[in-house]
């Protein structure tokens, strides 16, 4: 069932993105989504669209899938690795808040 979930989640992510956006599996059950030239507000909207699409997935078993998101923005002159740490912290906060929600990294 794990493979089915990963495939379905991947499909919903790809279906929710623009052609310029990039999605990649980042860890066991984590994905990294890059949305170039996107404001933090619009990135939150993308995350919410994907969260709803994942929540609506129907599986061959009675389990529900949820998704938690950490959202951030990389500004000119900022360090990518530091921004990713902040986004990871935001993701942790989303999971801690009960999952199936979005948290924005502090800039």
Tab-separated table of N, CA and C in Angstrom:
chain	number	residue	atom	x	y	z
A	1	UNK	N	0.814	-1.187	0.000
A	1	UNK	CA	0.000	0.000	0.000
A	1	UNK	C	0.868	1.265	0.000
A	2	UNK	N	2.049	1.217	0.612
A	2	UNK	CA	2.924	2.380	0.653
A	2	UNK	C	3.281	2.893	-0.722
A	3	UNK	N	3.552	1.962	-1.655
A	3	UNK	CA	3.880	2.374	-3.022
A	3	UNK	C	2.690	3.062	-3.686
A	4	UNK	N	1.493	2.521	-3.462
A	4	UNK	CA	0.291	3.122	-4.041
A	4	UNK	C	0.112	4.554	-3.533
A	5	UNK	N	0.337	4.753	-2.250
A	5	UNK	CA	0.196	6.086	-1.662
A	5	UNK	C	1.204	7.048	-2.279
A	6	UNK	N	2.466	6.631	-2.371
A	6	UNK	CA	3.496	7.499	-2.951
A	6	UNK	C	3.185	7.867	-4.396
A	7	UNK	N	2.728	6.899	-5.162
A	7	UNK	CA	2.389	7.163	-6.567
A	7	UNK	C	1.230	8.146	-6.657
A	8	UNK	N	0.190	7.921	-5.880
A	8	UNK	CA	-0.989	8.800	-5.934
A	8	UNK	C	-0.659	10.212	-5.455
A	9	UNK	N	0.107	10.310	-4.372
A	9	UNK	CA	0.500	11.627	-3.863
A	9	UNK	C	1.349	12.347	-4.902
A	10	UNK	N	2.291	11.639	-5.501
A	10	UNK	CA	3.140	12.235	-6.543
A	10	UNK	C	2.302	12.753	-7.702
A	11	UNK	N	1.305	11.978	-8.107
A	11	UNK	CA	0.433	12.398	-9.206
A	11	UNK	C	-0.327	13.672	-8.846
A	12	UNK	N	-0.862	13.730	-7.638
A	12	UNK	CA	-1.624	14.916	-7.225
A	12	UNK	C	-0.730	16.147	-7.136
A	13	UNK	N	0.489	15.953	-6.657
A	13	UNK	CA	1.420	17.081	-6.604
A	13	UNK	C	1.688	17.591	-8.013
A	14	UNK	N	2.041	16.695	-8.924
A	14	UNK	CA	2.347	17.101	-10.303
A	14	UNK	C	1.151	17.770	-10.969
A	15	UNK	N	-0.041	17.253	-10.720
A	15	UNK	CA	-1.250	17.831	-11.319
A	15	UNK	C	-1.567	19.227	-10.775
A	16	UNK	N	-1.024	19.559	-9.616
A	16	UNK	CA	-1.317	20.838	-8.969
A	16	UNK	C	-0.288	21.922	-9.253
A	17	UNK	N	0.774	21.576	-9.979
A	17	UNK	CA	1.872	22.518	-10.198
A	17	UNK	C	1.855	23.116	-11.597
A	18	UNK	N	2.534	24.247	-11.719
A	18	UNK	CA	2.742	24.864	-13.030
A	18	UNK	C	3.916	24.164	-13.712
A	19	UNK	N	4.081	24.408	-14.979
A	19	UNK	CA	5.177	23.761	-15.717
A	19	UNK	C	6.544	24.229	-15.226
A	20	UNK	N	6.621	25.397	-14.609
A	20	UNK	CA	7.904	25.911	-14.111
A	20	UNK	C	8.243	25.408	-12.714
A	21	UNK	N	7.284	24.809	-12.024
A	21	UNK	CA	7.511	24.313	-10.669
A	21	UNK	C	8.192	22.949	-10.710
A	22	UNK	N	8.901	22.635	-9.642
A	22	UNK	CA	9.643	21.377	-9.566
A	22	UNK	C	9.277	20.674	-8.266
A	23	UNK	N	8.960	19.395	-8.364
A	23	UNK	CA	8.677	18.584	-7.180
A	23	UNK	C	9.634	17.403	-7.162
A	24	UNK	N	10.092	17.068	-5.971
A	24	UNK	CA	11.018	15.952	-5.825
A	24	UNK	C	10.781	15.282	-4.480
A	25	UNK	N	10.950	13.980	-4.448
A	25	UNK	CA	10.881	13.281	-3.175
A	25	UNK	C	12.127	13.654	-2.384
A	26	UNK	N	11.934	14.112	-1.162
A	26	UNK	CA	13.016	14.664	-0.349
A	26	UNK	C	13.481	13.667	0.706
A	27	UNK	N	12.597	12.808	1.134
A	27	UNK	CA	12.914	11.825	2.166
A	27	UNK	C	11.914	10.699	2.077
A	28	UNK	N	11.839	9.888	3.098
A	28	UNK	CA	10.939	8.745	3.096
A	28	UNK	C	9.530	9.085	2.661
A	29	UNK	N	8.938	10.046	3.333
A	29	UNK	CA	7.580	10.468	2.967
A	29	UNK	C	7.497	11.986	2.855
A	30	UNK	N	8.599	12.593	2.505
A	30	UNK	CA	8.643	14.043	2.344
A	30	UNK	C	8.955	14.412	0.902
A	31	UNK	N	8.324	15.496	0.461
A	31	UNK	CA	8.555	16.027	-0.876
A	31	UNK	C	9.023	17.468	-0.744
A	32	UNK	N	9.850	17.894	-1.661
A	32	UNK	CA	10.289	19.284	-1.742
A	32	UNK	C	9.706	19.851	-3.026
A	33	UNK	N	9.033	20.979	-2.920
A	33	UNK	CA	8.417	21.611	-4.081
A	33	UNK	C	8.995	23.011	-4.225
A	34	UNK	N	9.574	23.284	-5.376
A	34	UNK	CA	10.139	24.598	-5.665
A	34	UNK	C	9.225	25.316	-6.645
A	35	UNK	N	8.835	26.518	-6.283
A	35	UNK	CA	7.954	27.333	-7.119
A	35	UNK	C	8.671	28.645	-7.421
A	36	UNK	N	9.450	28.677	-8.497
A	36	UNK	CA	10.214	29.889	-8.820
A	36	UNK	C	9.305	31.096	-9.063
A	37	UNK	N	9.822	32.264	-8.706
A	37	UNK	CA	9.107	33.524	-8.943
A	37	UNK	C	7.691	33.507	-8.371
A	38	UNK	N	7.577	32.995	-7.146
A	38	UNK	CA	6.282	32.872	-6.484
A	38	UNK	C	6.363	33.564	-5.130
A	39	UNK	N	5.400	34.407	-4.836
A	39	UNK	CA	5.378	35.076	-3.534
A	39	UNK	C	5.075	34.059	-2.439
A	40	UNK	N	5.395	34.420	-1.215
A	40	UNK	CA	5.113	33.543	-0.084
A	40	UNK	C	3.612	33.282	0.019
A	41	UNK	N	2.806	34.299	-0.212
A	41	UNK	CA	1.354	34.146	-0.176
A	41	UNK	C	0.877	33.159	-1.242
A	42	UNK	N	1.406	33.279	-2.456
A	42	UNK	CA	1.018	32.357	-3.521
A	42	UNK	C	1.534	30.946	-3.253
A	43	UNK	N	2.700	30.826	-2.631
A	43	UNK	CA	3.227	29.502	-2.275
A	43	UNK	C	2.310	28.819	-1.262
A	44	UNK	N	1.761	29.587	-0.332
A	44	UNK	CA	0.796	29.037	0.617
A	44	UNK	C	-0.443	28.534	-0.118
A	45	UNK	N	-0.881	29.267	-1.124
A	45	UNK	CA	-2.045	28.842	-1.909
A	45	UNK	C	-1.753	27.545	-2.652
A	46	UNK	N	-0.552	27.417	-3.194
A	46	UNK	CA	-0.152	26.179	-3.873
A	46	UNK	C	-0.186	25.025	-2.874
A	47	UNK	N	0.385	25.238	-1.694
A	47	UNK	CA	0.405	24.195	-0.667
A	47	UNK	C	-1.011	23.788	-0.275
A	48	UNK	N	-1.900	24.752	-0.120
A	48	UNK	CA	-3.283	24.435	0.248
A	48	UNK	C	-3.986	23.668	-0.868
A	49	UNK	N	-3.749	24.036	-2.105
A	49	UNK	CA	-4.341	23.314	-3.236
A	49	UNK	C	-3.867	21.858	-3.236
A	50	UNK	N	-2.582	21.642	-3.014
A	50	UNK	CA	-2.035	20.282	-2.985
A	50	UNK	C	-2.570	19.525	-1.771
A	51	UNK	N	-2.628	20.190	-0.618
A	51	UNK	CA	-3.131	19.538	0.597
A	51	UNK	C	-4.550	19.017	0.391
A	52	UNK	N	-5.401	19.843	-0.213
A	52	UNK	CA	-6.780	19.426	-0.477
A	52	UNK	C	-6.840	18.279	-1.481
A	53	UNK	N	-6.002	18.327	-2.509
A	53	UNK	CA	-5.985	17.257	-3.519
A	53	UNK	C	-5.544	15.937	-2.895
A	54	UNK	N	-4.556	15.990	-2.020
A	54	UNK	CA	-4.079	14.769	-1.359
A	54	UNK	C	-5.142	14.236	-0.411
A	55	UNK	N	-5.790	15.120	0.314
A	55	UNK	CA	-6.836	14.716	1.248
A	55	UNK	C	-7.997	14.022	0.527
A	56	UNK	N	-8.231	14.372	-0.727
A	56	UNK	CA	-9.345	13.807	-1.498
A	56	UNK	C	-9.010	12.464	-2.153
A	57	UNK	N	-7.775	12.013	-2.059
A	57	UNK	CA	-7.381	10.741	-2.683
A	57	UNK	C	-8.185	9.596	-2.072
A	58	UNK	N	-8.736	8.772	-2.943
A	58	UNK	CA	-9.452	7.571	-2.521
A	58	UNK	C	-8.549	6.365	-2.759
A	59	UNK	N	-8.306	5.599	-1.715
A	59	UNK	CA	-7.456	4.413	-1.819
A	59	UNK	C	-8.300	3.151	-1.845
A	60	UNK	N	-7.641	2.037	-2.129
A	60	UNK	CA	-8.327	0.752	-2.153
A	60	UNK	C	-8.576	0.223	-0.742
A	61	UNK	N	-8.147	0.944	0.271
A	61	UNK	CA	-8.399	0.584	1.663
A	61	UNK	C	-9.062	1.785	2.345
A	62	UNK	N	-9.563	1.613	3.553
A	62	UNK	CA	-10.309	2.710	4.187
A	62	UNK	C	-9.455	3.829	4.790
A	63	UNK	N	-8.163	3.814	4.610
A	63	UNK	CA	-7.293	4.831	5.204
A	63	UNK	C	-7.393	6.163	4.458
A	64	UNK	N	-7.227	7.247	5.203
A	64	UNK	CA	-7.190	8.591	4.627
A	64	UNK	C	-5.742	9.062	4.589
A	65	UNK	N	-5.422	9.837	3.587
A	65	UNK	CA	-4.092	10.418	3.469
A	65	UNK	C	-4.204	11.897	3.825
A	66	UNK	N	-3.264	12.360	4.603
A	66	UNK	CA	-3.193	13.783	4.908
A	66	UNK	C	-1.791	14.275	4.577
A	67	UNK	N	-1.637	15.581	4.493
A	67	UNK	CA	-0.329	16.159	4.187
A	67	UNK	C	-0.110	17.399	5.043
A	68	UNK	N	1.080	17.507	5.567
A	68	UNK	CA	1.502	18.686	6.320
A	68	UNK	C	2.540	19.421	5.496
A	69	UNK	N	2.542	20.748	5.578
A	69	UNK	CA	3.443	21.555	4.757
A	69	UNK	C	4.187	22.583	5.594
A	70	UNK	N	5.451	22.741	5.272
A	70	UNK	CA	6.240	23.875	5.725
A	70	UNK	C	6.504	24.713	4.488
A	71	UNK	N	6.187	25.989	4.535
A	71	UNK	CA	6.312	26.857	3.366
A	71	UNK	C	7.297	27.978	3.680
A	72	UNK	N	8.142	28.287	2.706
A	72	UNK	CA	9.101	29.367	2.889
A	72	UNK	C	9.404	30.049	1.577
A	73	UNK	N	10.193	31.096	1.682
A	73	UNK	CA	10.564	31.869	0.507
A	73	UNK	C	12.046	32.207	0.593
A	74	UNK	N	12.745	32.034	-0.511
A	74	UNK	CA	14.167	32.371	-0.584
A	74	UNK	C	14.307	33.721	-1.267
A	75	UNK	N	14.831	34.678	-0.538
A	75	UNK	CA	15.028	36.022	-1.071
A	75	UNK	C	16.465	36.170	-1.558
A	76	UNK	N	16.691	37.143	-2.411
A	76	UNK	CA	18.047	37.411	-2.896
A	76	UNK	C	18.999	37.591	-1.722
A	77	UNK	N	20.144	36.933	-1.812
A	77	UNK	CA	21.163	37.062	-0.781
A	77	UNK	C	20.996	36.126	0.396
A	78	UNK	N	19.896	35.381	0.451
A	78	UNK	CA	19.692	34.441	1.547
A	78	UNK	C	20.368	33.112	1.239
A	79	UNK	N	20.741	32.407	2.286
A	79	UNK	CA	21.385	31.111	2.168
A	79	UNK	C	20.325	30.014	2.028
A	80	UNK	N	20.443	29.204	0.980
A	80	UNK	CA	19.460	28.150	0.720
A	80	UNK	C	19.383	27.151	1.866
A	81	UNK	N	20.515	26.706	2.375
A	81	UNK	CA	20.484	25.692	3.434
A	81	UNK	C	19.819	26.230	4.701
A	82	UNK	N	20.023	27.504	5.007
A	82	UNK	CA	19.365	28.103	6.174
A	82	UNK	C	17.859	28.201	5.957
A	83	UNK	N	17.453	28.576	4.757
A	83	UNK	CA	16.026	28.664	4.457
A	83	UNK	C	15.385	27.278	4.553
A	84	UNK	N	16.070	26.246	4.059
A	84	UNK	CA	15.530	24.887	4.137
A	84	UNK	C	15.386	24.438	5.586
A	85	UNK	N	16.299	24.829	6.447
A	85	UNK	CA	16.179	24.508	7.876
A	85	UNK	C	14.938	25.169	8.465
A	86	UNK	N	14.686	26.417	8.085
A	86	UNK	CA	13.504	27.120	8.589
A	86	UNK	C	12.213	26.475	8.072
A	87	UNK	N	12.222	26.056	6.816
A	87	UNK	CA	11.046	25.391	6.250
A	87	UNK	C	10.828	24.045	6.941
A	88	UNK	N	11.913	23.325	7.223
A	88	UNK	CA	11.808	22.053	7.931
A	88	UNK	C	11.223	22.271	9.328
A	89	UNK	N	11.619	23.346	9.969
A	89	UNK	CA	11.064	23.683	11.278
A	89	UNK	C	9.568	23.997	11.167
A	90	UNK	N	9.182	24.701	10.117
A	90	UNK	CA	7.759	24.992	9.890
A	90	UNK	C	6.983	23.700	9.653
A	91	UNK	N	7.573	22.761	8.917
A	91	UNK	CA	6.933	21.462	8.692
A	91	UNK	C	6.752	20.734	10.018
A	92	UNK	N	7.779	20.749	10.854
A	92	UNK	CA	7.683	20.118	12.169
A	92	UNK	C	6.536	20.746	12.967
A	93	UNK	N	6.405	22.062	12.906
A	93	UNK	CA	5.326	22.747	13.620
A	93	UNK	C	3.956	22.330	13.078
A	94	UNK	N	3.856	22.132	11.771
A	94	UNK	CA	2.592	21.676	11.177
A	94	UNK	C	2.243	20.278	11.680
A	95	UNK	N	3.226	19.413	11.747
A	95	UNK	CA	2.984	18.054	12.254
A	95	UNK	C	2.607	18.097	13.731
A	96	UNK	N	3.288	18.935	14.485
A	96	UNK	CA	3.029	19.074	15.919
A	96	UNK	C	1.631	19.638	16.176
A	97	UNK	N	1.133	20.452	15.259
A	97	UNK	CA	-0.188	21.078	15.403
A	97	UNK	C	-1.328	20.117	15.079
A	98	UNK	N	-1.016	18.893	14.742
A	98	UNK	CA	-2.059	17.917	14.476
A	98	UNK	C	-2.071	17.393	13.057
A	99	UNK	N	-1.118	17.802	12.271
A	99	UNK	CA	-0.973	17.350	10.890
A	99	UNK	C	-2.072	17.905	9.987
A	100	UNK	N	-1.925	17.633	8.690
A	100	UNK	CA	-2.884	18.073	7.674
A	100	UNK	C	-3.090	19.589	7.700
A	101	UNK	N	-1.987	20.315	7.860
A	101	UNK	CA	-2.072	21.773	7.871
A	101	UNK	C	-0.788	22.374	7.297
A	102	UNK	N	-0.762	23.677	7.217
A	102	UNK	CA	0.351	24.411	6.611
A	102	UNK	C	0.899	25.390	7.637
A	103	UNK	N	2.213	25.445	7.731
A	103	UNK	CA	2.873	26.448	8.561
A	103	UNK	C	3.918	27.149	7.707
A	104	UNK	N	4.069	28.446	7.920
A	104	UNK	CA	5.016	29.252	7.151
A	104	UNK	C	6.256	29.492	7.996
A	105	UNK	N	7.423	29.357	7.354
A	105	UNK	CA	8.683	29.580	8.072
A	105	UNK	C	8.832	31.053	8.397
A	106	UNK	N	9.407	31.343	9.559
A	106	UNK	CA	9.661	32.751	9.869
A	106	UNK	C	10.785	33.279	8.994
A	107	UNK	N	10.584	34.432	8.405
A	107	UNK	CA	11.595	34.992	7.497
A	107	UNK	C	12.718	35.634	8.272
